[in-house]
Amino acid sequence: MTVPAYRRLSVEERRSQLLSTALNLFSGQAPEEVSLEDVAAAAGVSRPLVYRYFPGGKQQLYEAALRSAADELETCFNEPKVGSLTERLQRALGRYLLFIDEHDAGFSALLRGGSVVETSSTSAIVDEVRRQAAVQILSHLEVSDPGPLLSTAVRTWISSVEAASLIWLDGGRPMPREELRDWLIDQLMCTLVTTGSRDEQAAACIELAVDLEEPGGPLAQLAHRVLPVVTPAARLL
Amino acid sequence: MTVPAYRRLSVEERRSQLLSTALNLFSGQAPEEVSLEDVAAAAGVSRPLVYRYFPGGKQQLYEAALRSAADELETCFNEPKVGSLTERLQRALGRYLLFIDEHDAGFSALLRGGSVVETSSTSAIVDEVRRQAAVQILSHLEVSDPGPLLSTAVRTWISSVEAASLIWLDGGRPMPREELRDWLIDQLMCTLVTTGSRDEQAAACIELAVDLEEPGGPLAQLAHRVLPVVTPAARLL
């Protein structure tokens, strides 16, 4: 990460070096524990130089680092419409979970809130990431105008991903990342199924998911695993 | 809410009158828009009197009001182990959703974070409410020592309830409260089913839910509604 100060960087290079250094530090510990001196030292530059690039000091640097993290996250969600929905989800969620795995403390502090550097402007950045995630998912579901129930289902699942990620980090990563990823995919599928039982748009999403899926794929495996669990409910019907 | 100042209240009565007045104001608008003068005026007392009870000023009053809201919320979750799990959930979630319906703006500001009066101490109060909700749910599921997957499922569902509530308030309550409640119950059941397909503890929870359910109850209705949605998946098996 550290670039010796004597190397002459362009303005853009220097700015992005400071941002990635800051993001790295903010990721390793709570933002309130990171000082501008720490960032300057880790980047091998003087404190005044950091101020020249970020005259607003730590708050501005934090927001800029957060914005660059948000851009990275939004890149994680970009997934071409190729293959089954479950495969696309595996790839996109895999990238997301890798990102939060690598940025744990900073990511937690941010999403958990209550950080002293959190403001309505940092909240807006986080909300925009959530909004982009919902746009991506709905686009893969081929829905352009979601009704309240489908929209609630997708946005609620996105918050589940955040919550489960935080619980996973907090608990010292009690299961492999891939297991968390696959469990989260199960959750989205079952949310679409139960929502689809009340809402035609969501039912159409499940139809699309089934159409795109190969026999024996993740959706088939889920159905296989679920059958014995739901069998006792037959007596209620 | 307003009690004329000339009525002589006991210390406890006065304190609780100020708290409920404050909670009322904090609920109607973002906490940063409520001043100590507003609270004094609404309670029909002088500003110095409010300070006598809450020498820490607005921050202390806010935390105390939040704590009393947290106590009220925890009361919502208290549900005797009588009837089916879905009936118990209907009652407890019904009380919770009524509470957030009545306290919307303050509740949103709090859970959304980014409020200027939010601190690690207010975050701890909110986290404690979440922890209590998880304890209650696991107790109804007759689980005393949840493994990582079941624990993640229950805690993630609690965050889904919060997220869906905020989305519901933000969106101008696009569906009746009862519909949101029943959709959230579906979500918990389907989370337990899919988690149960990977985890024996969660599978046992579904067994218990089915055992306690009457034929034709909410679980049977869910199964009936879900069947046509999942039928197309048969071709994958």
Short mmCIF file of C-alpha atoms in Angstrom, two decimals:
data_model
loop_
_atom_site.label_atom_id
_atom_site.label_comp_id
_atom_site.label_asym_id
_atom_site.label_seq_id
_atom_site.Cartn_x
_atom_site.Cartn_y
_atom_site.Cartn_z
CA MET A 1 0.00 0.00 0.00
CA THR A 2 2.77 2.40 1.05
CA VAL A 3 4.44 4.35 -1.69
CA PRO A 4 7.63 6.18 -0.71
CA ALA A 5 7.03 9.91 -0.55
CA TYR A 6 9.93 10.78 -2.80
CA ARG A 7 8.25 9.16 -5.76
CA ARG A 8 6.53 11.91 -7.62
CA LEU A 9 2.89 10.97 -8.19
CA SER A 10 0.38 12.76 -10.36
CA VAL A 11 -2.48 14.50 -8.54
CA GLU A 12 -4.83 11.67 -9.48
CA GLU A 13 -2.35 8.99 -8.42
CA ARG A 14 -1.71 10.70 -5.11
CA ARG A 15 -5.38 11.14 -4.41
CA SER A 16 -6.14 7.52 -5.10
CA GLN A 17 -3.12 6.40 -3.06
CA LEU A 18 -4.39 8.42 -0.07
CA LEU A 19 -7.90 7.02 -0.54
CA SER A 20 -6.81 3.41 -0.65
CA THR A 21 -4.49 3.93 2.33
CA ALA A 22 -7.37 5.52 4.26
CA LEU A 23 -9.82 2.79 3.27
CA ASN A 24 -7.30 0.22 4.42
CA LEU A 25 -6.91 1.88 7.82
CA PHE A 26 -10.65 2.53 8.24
CA SER A 27 -11.21 -1.14 7.41
CA GLY A 28 -8.82 -2.41 10.03
CA GLN A 29 -10.30 -0.46 12.93
CA ALA A 30 -13.23 1.74 13.91
CA PRO A 31 -13.08 5.08 12.05
CA GLU A 32 -12.86 7.06 15.29
CA GLU A 33 -9.58 5.29 16.08
CA VAL A 34 -7.93 6.39 12.83
CA SER A 35 -6.18 9.78 12.86
CA LEU A 36 -5.07 11.87 9.91
CA GLU A 37 -1.49 11.32 11.15
CA ASP A 38 -2.00 7.57 10.77
CA VAL A 39 -3.08 8.03 7.18
CA ALA A 40 -0.15 10.35 6.42
CA ALA A 41 2.33 7.95 8.04
CA ALA A 42 0.95 4.89 6.25
CA ALA A 43 1.09 6.74 2.92
CA GLY A 44 4.62 7.98 3.65
CA VAL A 45 3.63 11.63 3.26
CA SER A 46 3.29 14.65 5.53
CA ARG A 47 0.12 15.63 7.35
CA PRO A 48 -0.12 18.97 5.44
CA LEU A 49 -0.05 17.05 2.16
CA VAL A 50 -3.07 15.00 3.25
CA TYR A 51 -4.79 18.30 4.14
CA ARG A 52 -3.96 19.72 0.74
CA TYR A 53 -5.92 16.88 -0.89
CA PHE A 54 -8.64 16.76 1.77
CA PRO A 55 -9.02 20.24 3.26
CA GLY A 56 -12.06 19.02 5.22
CA GLY A 57 -9.74 16.77 7.21
CA LYS A 58 -10.68 13.38 8.51
CA GLN A 59 -14.41 13.73 7.87
CA GLN A 60 -13.83 14.51 4.18
CA LEU A 61 -11.24 11.76 3.84
CA TYR A 62 -13.60 9.29 5.50
CA GLU A 63 -16.47 10.22 3.20
CA ALA A 64 -14.24 9.99 0.12
CA ALA A 65 -12.91 6.59 1.24
CA LEU A 66 -16.45 5.44 1.91
CA ARG A 67 -17.51 6.62 -1.51
CA SER A 68 -14.69 4.68 -3.14
CA ALA A 69 -15.71 1.60 -1.11
CA ALA A 70 -19.29 2.13 -2.28
CA ASP A 71 -18.06 2.26 -5.90
CA GLU A 72 -16.16 -1.00 -5.34
CA LEU A 73 -19.27 -2.60 -3.83
CA GLU A 74 -21.42 -1.49 -6.74
CA THR A 75 -18.84 -3.10 -9.05
CA CYS A 76 -19.33 -6.35 -7.08
CA PHE A 77 -23.02 -6.33 -7.96
CA ASN A 78 -22.43 -5.86 -11.69
CA GLU A 79 -23.15 -9.23 -13.16
CA PRO A 80 -23.92 -10.07 -16.79
CA LYS A 81 -27.22 -11.79 -17.54
CA VAL A 82 -25.54 -15.10 -18.33
CA GLY A 83 -26.37 -18.47 -16.83
CA SER A 84 -28.97 -19.28 -14.19
CA LEU A 85 -30.09 -16.77 -11.57
CA THR A 86 -28.52 -18.88 -8.84
CA GLU A 87 -25.15 -18.90 -10.67
CA ARG A 88 -25.28 -15.13 -11.12
CA LEU A 89 -26.09 -14.75 -7.43
CA GLN A 90 -23.24 -17.04 -6.46
CA ARG A 91 -20.80 -14.89 -8.40
CA ALA A 92 -22.11 -11.49 -7.24
CA LEU A 93 -22.61 -12.50 -3.60
CA GLY A 94 -19.23 -14.24 -3.65
CA ARG A 95 -17.56 -10.95 -4.63
CA TYR A 96 -19.56 -9.02 -2.02
CA LEU A 97 -18.68 -11.41 0.80
CA LEU A 98 -15.03 -11.39 -0.21
CA PHE A 99 -15.13 -7.59 -0.02
CA ILE A 100 -16.63 -7.50 3.46
CA ASP A 101 -14.28 -10.29 4.58
CA GLU A 102 -11.35 -8.07 3.60
CA HIS A 103 -12.78 -4.84 5.06
CA ASP A 104 -14.33 -6.18 8.22
CA ALA A 105 -13.94 -3.64 11.03
CA GLY A 106 -14.51 -0.59 8.85
CA PHE A 107 -17.45 -2.21 7.14
CA SER A 108 -19.01 -3.16 10.48
CA ALA A 109 -18.54 0.29 12.01
CA LEU A 110 -20.15 1.84 9.00
CA LEU A 111 -23.20 -0.39 8.72
CA ARG A 112 -23.68 -0.71 12.43
CA GLY A 113 -23.97 3.04 12.78
CA GLY A 114 -23.22 4.95 15.93
CA SER A 115 -19.82 5.88 14.59
CA VAL A 116 -18.73 9.40 15.45
CA VAL A 117 -17.90 10.08 11.82
CA GLU A 118 -21.31 8.96 10.63
CA THR A 119 -23.46 11.74 9.22
CA SER A 120 -26.49 12.02 7.00
CA SER A 121 -24.04 12.25 4.10
CA THR A 122 -22.35 8.91 4.91
CA SER A 123 -25.79 7.35 5.45
CA ALA A 124 -26.80 8.57 2.00
CA ILE A 125 -23.78 6.82 0.47
CA VAL A 126 -24.73 3.55 2.16
CA ASP A 127 -28.38 3.93 1.13
CA GLU A 128 -27.31 4.47 -2.46
CA VAL A 129 -25.38 1.17 -2.41
CA ARG A 130 -28.52 -0.57 -1.15
CA ARG A 131 -30.60 1.11 -3.83
CA GLN A 132 -28.16 0.01 -6.54
CA ALA A 133 -28.23 -3.55 -5.25
CA ALA A 134 -32.03 -3.58 -5.49
CA VAL A 135 -31.91 -2.16 -9.03
CA GLN A 136 -29.47 -4.91 -10.08
CA ILE A 137 -31.54 -7.71 -8.55
CA LEU A 138 -34.80 -6.48 -10.07
CA SER A 139 -33.11 -6.17 -13.44
CA HIS A 140 -31.98 -9.82 -13.27
CA LEU A 141 -35.52 -10.75 -12.25
CA GLU A 142 -36.71 -8.89 -15.39
CA VAL A 143 -38.98 -6.65 -13.30
CA SER A 144 -39.06 -2.98 -14.22
CA ASP A 145 -41.90 -1.76 -12.03
CA PRO A 146 -42.04 -3.75 -8.77
CA GLY A 147 -45.17 -3.58 -6.63
CA PRO A 148 -44.93 -2.94 -2.88
CA LEU A 149 -44.68 -6.60 -1.86
CA LEU A 150 -41.94 -7.61 -4.33
CA SER A 151 -40.07 -4.39 -3.67
CA THR A 152 -40.27 -5.00 0.09
CA ALA A 153 -39.09 -8.58 -0.41
CA VAL A 154 -36.01 -7.60 -2.44
CA ARG A 155 -35.04 -4.68 -0.20
CA THR A 156 -35.59 -6.74 2.92
CA TRP A 157 -33.38 -9.50 1.54
CA ILE A 158 -30.63 -6.93 0.89
CA SER A 159 -30.82 -5.89 4.54
CA SER A 160 -30.66 -9.59 5.47
CA VAL A 161 -27.42 -9.88 3.53
CA GLU A 162 -25.98 -6.95 5.49
CA ALA A 163 -27.25 -8.26 8.81
CA ALA A 164 -26.00 -11.80 8.16
CA SER A 165 -22.61 -10.42 7.09
CA LEU A 166 -22.28 -8.41 10.30
CA ILE A 167 -23.37 -11.37 12.43
CA TRP A 168 -20.84 -13.52 10.57
CA LEU A 169 -17.99 -11.03 11.14
CA ASP A 170 -19.00 -10.45 14.78
CA GLY A 171 -19.17 -14.16 15.48
CA GLY A 172 -15.64 -14.70 14.19
CA ARG A 173 -16.74 -16.21 10.84
CA PRO A 174 -18.33 -19.38 12.30
CA MET A 175 -18.86 -20.95 8.87
CA PRO A 176 -17.05 -20.86 5.52
CA ARG A 177 -17.86 -17.87 3.32
CA GLU A 178 -19.32 -20.18 0.66
CA GLU A 179 -21.78 -21.67 3.15
CA LEU A 180 -23.00 -18.20 4.14
CA ARG A 181 -23.29 -17.30 0.44
CA ASP A 182 -25.34 -20.39 -0.39
CA TRP A 183 -27.56 -19.94 2.68
CA LEU A 184 -28.26 -16.35 1.58
CA ILE A 185 -29.18 -17.53 -1.92
CA ASP A 186 -31.59 -20.05 -0.36
CA GLN A 187 -33.10 -17.16 1.58
CA LEU A 188 -33.73 -15.07 -1.53
CA MET A 189 -35.29 -18.01 -3.34
CA CYS A 190 -37.58 -18.85 -0.43
CA THR A 191 -38.52 -15.19 0.03
CA LEU A 192 -39.53 -15.09 -3.64
CA VAL A 193 -41.50 -18.32 -3.22
CA THR A 194 -43.46 -17.21 -0.16
CA THR A 195 -43.94 -13.71 -1.58
CA GLY A 196 -44.99 -15.36 -4.85
CA SER A 197 -47.72 -17.13 -2.94
CA ARG A 198 -49.30 -13.71 -2.36
CA ASP A 199 -48.06 -11.74 -5.34
CA GLU A 200 -48.04 -12.51 -9.07
CA GLN A 201 -44.91 -10.52 -9.86
CA ALA A 202 -42.89 -12.53 -7.34
CA ALA A 203 -44.41 -15.77 -8.65
CA ALA A 204 -43.21 -14.80 -12.14
CA CYS A 205 -39.69 -14.33 -10.74
CA ILE A 206 -39.70 -17.92 -9.48
CA GLU A 207 -40.93 -19.09 -12.87
CA LEU A 208 -38.02 -17.27 -14.49
CA ALA A 209 -35.55 -18.72 -11.97
CA VAL A 210 -36.81 -22.24 -12.70
CA ASP A 211 -36.70 -21.65 -16.47
CA LEU A 212 -33.07 -20.55 -16.33
CA GLU A 213 -31.95 -23.32 -13.99
CA GLU A 214 -30.31 -26.59 -15.11
CA PRO A 215 -31.70 -29.83 -13.67
CA GLY A 216 -29.59 -30.69 -10.64
CA GLY A 217 -28.55 -27.05 -10.13
CA PRO A 218 -28.66 -25.16 -6.81
CA LEU A 219 -32.43 -24.67 -7.03
CA ALA A 220 -33.00 -28.40 -7.55
CA GLN A 221 -30.67 -29.16 -4.65
CA LEU A 222 -32.60 -26.74 -2.45
CA ALA A 223 -35.90 -28.39 -3.41
CA HIS A 224 -34.41 -31.83 -2.64
CA ARG A 225 -33.15 -30.73 0.76
CA VAL A 226 -36.37 -28.92 1.68
CA LEU A 227 -38.75 -31.78 0.87
CA PRO A 228 -38.08 -33.89 4.00
CA VAL A 229 -38.32 -30.77 6.20
CA VAL A 230 -41.77 -29.81 4.91
CA THR A 231 -43.17 -33.35 4.67
CA PRO A 232 -44.54 -33.36 8.27
CA ALA A 233 -46.71 -30.37 7.30
CA ALA A 234 -48.69 -32.66 4.99
CA ARG A 235 -50.91 -33.62 7.95
CA LEU A 236 -52.13 -30.00 8.15
CA LEU A 237 -53.44 -29.97 4.59
CA MET B 1 -50.35 13.89 27.32
CA THR B 2 -50.10 17.41 28.75
CA VAL B 3 -50.60 17.72 32.48
CA PRO B 4 -51.05 21.28 33.80
CA ALA B 5 -47.95 22.38 35.70
CA TYR B 6 -49.90 23.46 38.73
CA ARG B 7 -50.86 19.88 39.50
CA ARG B 8 -48.38 18.63 42.03
CA LEU B 9 -46.87 15.37 40.79
CA SER B 10 -44.63 13.01 42.72
CA VAL B 11 -41.02 12.77 41.52
CA GLU B 12 -41.79 9.44 39.83
CA GLU B 13 -44.96 10.77 38.20
CA ARG B 14 -43.16 13.88 36.94
CA ARG B 15 -40.28 11.86 35.56
CA SER B 16 -42.55 9.51 33.71
CA GLN B 17 -44.68 12.39 32.44
CA LEU B 18 -41.56 14.07 31.02
CA LEU B 19 -40.41 10.80 29.48
CA SER B 20 -43.70 10.09 27.76
CA THR B 21 -43.92 13.68 26.53
CA ALA B 22 -40.38 13.42 25.17
CA LEU B 23 -41.03 10.04 23.54
CA ASN B 24 -44.12 11.50 21.94
CA LEU B 25 -42.16 14.42 20.49
CA PHE B 26 -39.17 12.30 19.42
CA SER B 27 -41.64 9.98 17.69
CA GLY B 28 -43.30 12.71 15.71
CA GLN B 29 -40.11 14.15 14.25
CA ALA B 30 -36.37 13.53 13.95
CA PRO B 31 -34.66 13.84 17.37
CA GLU B 32 -32.46 16.71 16.19
CA GLU B 33 -35.57 18.79 15.54
CA VAL B 34 -36.84 18.46 19.11
CA SER B 35 -35.57 21.03 21.63
CA LEU B 36 -35.70 20.88 25.41
CA GLU B 37 -38.01 23.91 25.24
CA ASP B 38 -40.45 21.87 23.13
CA VAL B 39 -40.51 19.16 25.77
CA ALA B 40 -40.98 21.66 28.60
CA ALA B 41 -43.78 23.44 26.72
CA ALA B 42 -45.58 20.21 25.84
CA ALA B 43 -45.37 19.05 29.45
CA GLY B 44 -46.53 22.45 30.71
CA VAL B 45 -43.44 22.95 32.87
CA SER B 46 -40.42 25.24 32.86
CA ARG B 47 -37.15 24.45 31.13
CA PRO B 48 -35.23 24.48 34.46
CA LEU B 49 -37.59 21.82 35.79
CA VAL B 50 -36.77 19.54 32.84
CA TYR B 51 -33.06 20.15 33.61
CA ARG B 52 -33.61 19.25 37.27
CA TYR B 53 -34.83 15.81 36.18
CA PHE B 54 -32.39 15.45 33.29
CA PRO B 55 -29.24 17.43 34.14
CA GLY B 56 -27.54 15.96 31.04
CA GLY B 57 -30.02 17.91 28.90
CA LYS B 58 -31.43 16.69 25.62
CA GLN B 59 -28.98 13.82 25.18
CA GLN B 60 -29.89 12.36 28.58
CA LEU B 61 -33.59 12.90 28.00
CA TYR B 62 -33.32 11.25 24.59
CA GLU B 63 -31.51 8.24 25.99
CA ALA B 64 -34.02 7.88 28.82
CA ALA B 65 -36.94 8.16 26.38
CA LEU B 66 -35.26 5.62 24.13
CA ARG B 67 -34.77 3.30 27.08
CA SER B 68 -38.45 3.57 27.99
CA ALA B 69 -39.36 2.84 24.34
CA ALA B 70 -37.03 -0.16 24.47
CA ASP B 71 -38.81 -1.39 27.61
CA GLU B 72 -42.16 -1.00 25.84
CA LEU B 73 -40.84 -2.91 22.83
CA GLU B 74 -39.56 -5.71 25.02
CA THR B 75 -43.03 -5.89 26.58
CA CYS B 76 -44.43 -6.34 23.05
CA PHE B 77 -42.30 -9.46 22.62
CA ASN B 78 -43.48 -11.06 25.86
CA GLU B 79 -45.83 -13.76 24.76
CA PRO B 80 -47.02 -16.77 26.76
CA LYS B 81 -46.35 -20.21 25.31
CA VAL B 82 -49.98 -20.77 24.47
CA GLY B 83 -51.39 -21.80 21.10
CA SER B 84 -49.50 -22.41 17.87
CA LEU B 85 -46.23 -20.67 17.03
CA THR B 86 -47.91 -18.77 14.21
CA GLU B 87 -50.62 -17.48 16.58
CA ARG B 88 -48.02 -16.35 19.10
CA LEU B 89 -46.13 -14.62 16.32
CA GLN B 90 -49.29 -12.93 15.10
CA ARG B 91 -49.90 -11.48 18.55
CA ALA B 92 -46.31 -10.41 19.29
CA LEU B 93 -45.63 -9.01 15.81
CA GLY B 94 -49.03 -7.34 15.86
CA ARG B 95 -48.07 -5.44 19.02
CA TYR B 96 -44.64 -4.57 17.58
CA LEU B 97 -46.06 -3.22 14.33
CA LEU B 98 -48.67 -1.21 16.20
CA PHE B 99 -45.87 0.31 18.27
CA ILE B 100 -43.81 1.34 15.25
CA ASP B 101 -46.94 2.56 13.48
CA GLU B 102 -47.54 4.92 16.40
CA HIS B 103 -43.92 6.05 16.77
CA ASP B 104 -42.93 6.31 13.16
CA ALA B 105 -40.55 9.24 12.65
CA GLY B 106 -38.67 8.74 15.90
CA PHE B 107 -38.44 5.02 15.36
CA SER B 108 -37.12 5.50 11.83
CA ALA B 109 -34.53 8.07 12.84
CA LEU B 110 -33.31 5.76 15.54
CA LEU B 111 -32.99 2.57 13.53
CA ARG B 112 -31.77 4.31 10.43
CA GLY B 113 -28.85 5.81 12.30
CA GLY B 114 -27.05 8.93 11.29
CA SER B 115 -28.97 10.91 13.87
CA VAL B 116 -26.91 13.55 15.67
CA VAL B 117 -28.09 12.25 19.03
CA GLU B 118 -27.06 8.71 18.21
CA THR B 119 -24.12 7.44 20.26
CA SER B 120 -22.65 4.08 21.17
CA SER B 121 -24.91 4.19 24.21
CA THR B 122 -28.12 4.56 22.15
CA SER B 123 -26.85 1.85 19.78
CA ALA B 124 -26.39 -0.43 22.80
CA ILE B 125 -30.02 0.12 23.82
CA VAL B 126 -31.21 -0.83 20.33
CA ASP B 127 -28.90 -3.87 20.24
CA GLU B 128 -30.28 -5.02 23.57
CA VAL B 129 -33.83 -4.92 22.16
CA ARG B 130 -32.67 -7.08 19.25
CA ARG B 131 -30.94 -9.49 21.63
CA GLN B 132 -34.11 -9.78 23.74
CA ALA B 133 -36.20 -10.46 20.65
CA ALA B 134 -33.84 -13.30 19.67
CA VAL B 135 -33.99 -14.75 23.21
CA GLN B 136 -37.80 -14.72 23.09
CA ILE B 137 -38.01 -16.37 19.69
CA LEU B 138 -35.49 -19.09 20.56
CA SER B 139 -37.37 -19.77 23.78
CA HIS B 140 -40.63 -20.28 21.84
CA LEU B 141 -38.70 -22.56 19.47
CA GLU B 142 -37.56 -24.51 22.57
CA VAL B 143 -33.90 -24.00 21.63
CA SER B 144 -31.53 -23.19 24.47
CA ASP B 145 -28.19 -23.42 22.70
CA PRO B 146 -28.53 -22.37 19.04
CA GLY B 147 -25.76 -23.27 16.60
CA PRO B 148 -24.35 -20.64 14.22
CA LEU B 149 -26.79 -21.30 11.37
CA LEU B 150 -30.00 -21.21 13.46
CA SER B 151 -28.73 -18.22 15.42
CA THR B 152 -27.91 -16.40 12.16
CA ALA B 153 -31.35 -17.26 10.79
CA VAL B 154 -33.23 -15.90 13.82
CA ARG B 155 -31.12 -12.74 14.15
CA THR B 156 -31.30 -12.09 10.42
CA TRP B 157 -35.07 -12.43 10.49
CA ILE B 158 -35.21 -9.86 13.31
CA SER B 159 -33.27 -7.45 11.13
CA SER B 160 -35.69 -8.23 8.31
CA VAL B 161 -38.55 -7.18 10.57
CA GLU B 162 -36.82 -3.87 11.25
CA ALA B 163 -35.96 -3.33 7.59
CA ALA B 164 -39.43 -4.20 6.37
CA SER B 165 -40.96 -1.90 9.01
CA LEU B 166 -38.79 1.02 7.88
CA ILE B 167 -39.54 0.33 4.22
CA TRP B 168 -43.23 0.18 5.10
CA LEU B 169 -43.14 3.51 7.00
CA ASP B 170 -41.00 5.17 4.30
CA GLY B 171 -43.29 4.01 1.54
CA GLY B 172 -46.33 5.53 3.25
CA ARG B 173 -47.67 2.18 4.55
CA PRO B 174 -48.47 0.70 1.12
CA MET B 175 -50.27 -2.33 2.61
CA PRO B 176 -52.38 -2.98 5.71
CA ARG B 177 -50.39 -3.68 8.88
CA GLU B 178 -51.88 -7.18 9.08
CA GLU B 179 -50.62 -8.04 5.60
CA LEU B 180 -47.09 -6.96 6.53
CA ARG B 181 -47.37 -8.99 9.75
CA ASP B 182 -48.48 -12.14 7.93
CA TRP B 183 -45.83 -11.73 5.23
CA LEU B 184 -43.17 -11.46 7.97
CA ILE B 185 -44.48 -14.65 9.62
CA ASP B 186 -44.24 -16.41 6.24
CA GLN B 187 -40.65 -15.20 6.04
CA LEU B 188 -39.71 -16.66 9.41
CA MET B 189 -41.31 -19.98 8.58
CA CYS B 190 -39.58 -20.21 5.22
CA THR B 191 -36.25 -19.19 6.74
CA LEU B 192 -36.62 -22.01 9.24
CA VAL B 193 -37.52 -24.43 6.44
CA THR B 194 -34.56 -23.57 4.22
CA THR B 195 -32.21 -23.39 7.20
CA GLY B 196 -33.68 -26.70 8.37
CA SER B 197 -32.62 -28.19 5.07
CA ARG B 198 -29.00 -27.64 6.17
CA ASP B 199 -29.29 -27.75 9.96
CA GLU B 200 -30.98 -30.24 12.30
CA GLN B 201 -31.81 -27.70 15.01
CA ALA B 202 -33.77 -25.58 12.53
CA ALA B 203 -35.48 -28.69 11.15
CA ALA B 204 -36.61 -29.52 14.70
CA CYS B 205 -38.10 -26.01 14.99
CA ILE B 206 -40.27 -26.69 11.93
CA GLU B 207 -41.32 -30.03 13.41
CA LEU B 208 -42.38 -28.20 16.57
CA ALA B 209 -44.23 -25.53 14.56
CA VAL B 210 -46.13 -28.22 12.65
CA ASP B 211 -46.91 -30.14 15.87
CA LEU B 212 -48.42 -27.05 17.49
CA GLU B 213 -50.39 -25.97 14.42
CA GLU B 214 -54.06 -26.74 13.84
CA PRO B 215 -55.05 -28.16 10.43
CA GLY B 216 -56.10 -25.23 8.29
CA GLY B 217 -54.05 -22.76 10.37
CA PRO B 218 -51.66 -20.14 8.94
CA LEU B 219 -48.96 -22.75 8.27
CA ALA B 220 -51.38 -24.91 6.29
CA GLN B 221 -52.55 -21.85 4.37
CA LEU B 222 -48.94 -20.98 3.57
CA ALA B 223 -48.29 -24.52 2.32
CA HIS B 224 -51.43 -24.36 0.16
CA ARG B 225 -50.44 -21.03 -1.35
CA VAL B 226 -46.83 -22.06 -1.94
CA LEU B 227 -47.57 -25.34 -3.74
CA PRO B 228 -48.56 -23.85 -7.14
CA VAL B 229 -45.54 -21.51 -7.02
CA VAL B 230 -43.03 -24.32 -6.52
CA THR B 231 -44.70 -26.85 -8.84
CA PRO B 232 -42.77 -25.70 -11.97
CA ALA B 233 -39.55 -26.65 -10.12
CA ALA B 234 -40.59 -30.31 -10.35
CA ARG B 235 -38.95 -30.52 -13.79
CA LEU B 236 -35.56 -29.84 -12.18
CA LEU B 237 -35.74 -32.86 -9.87
#
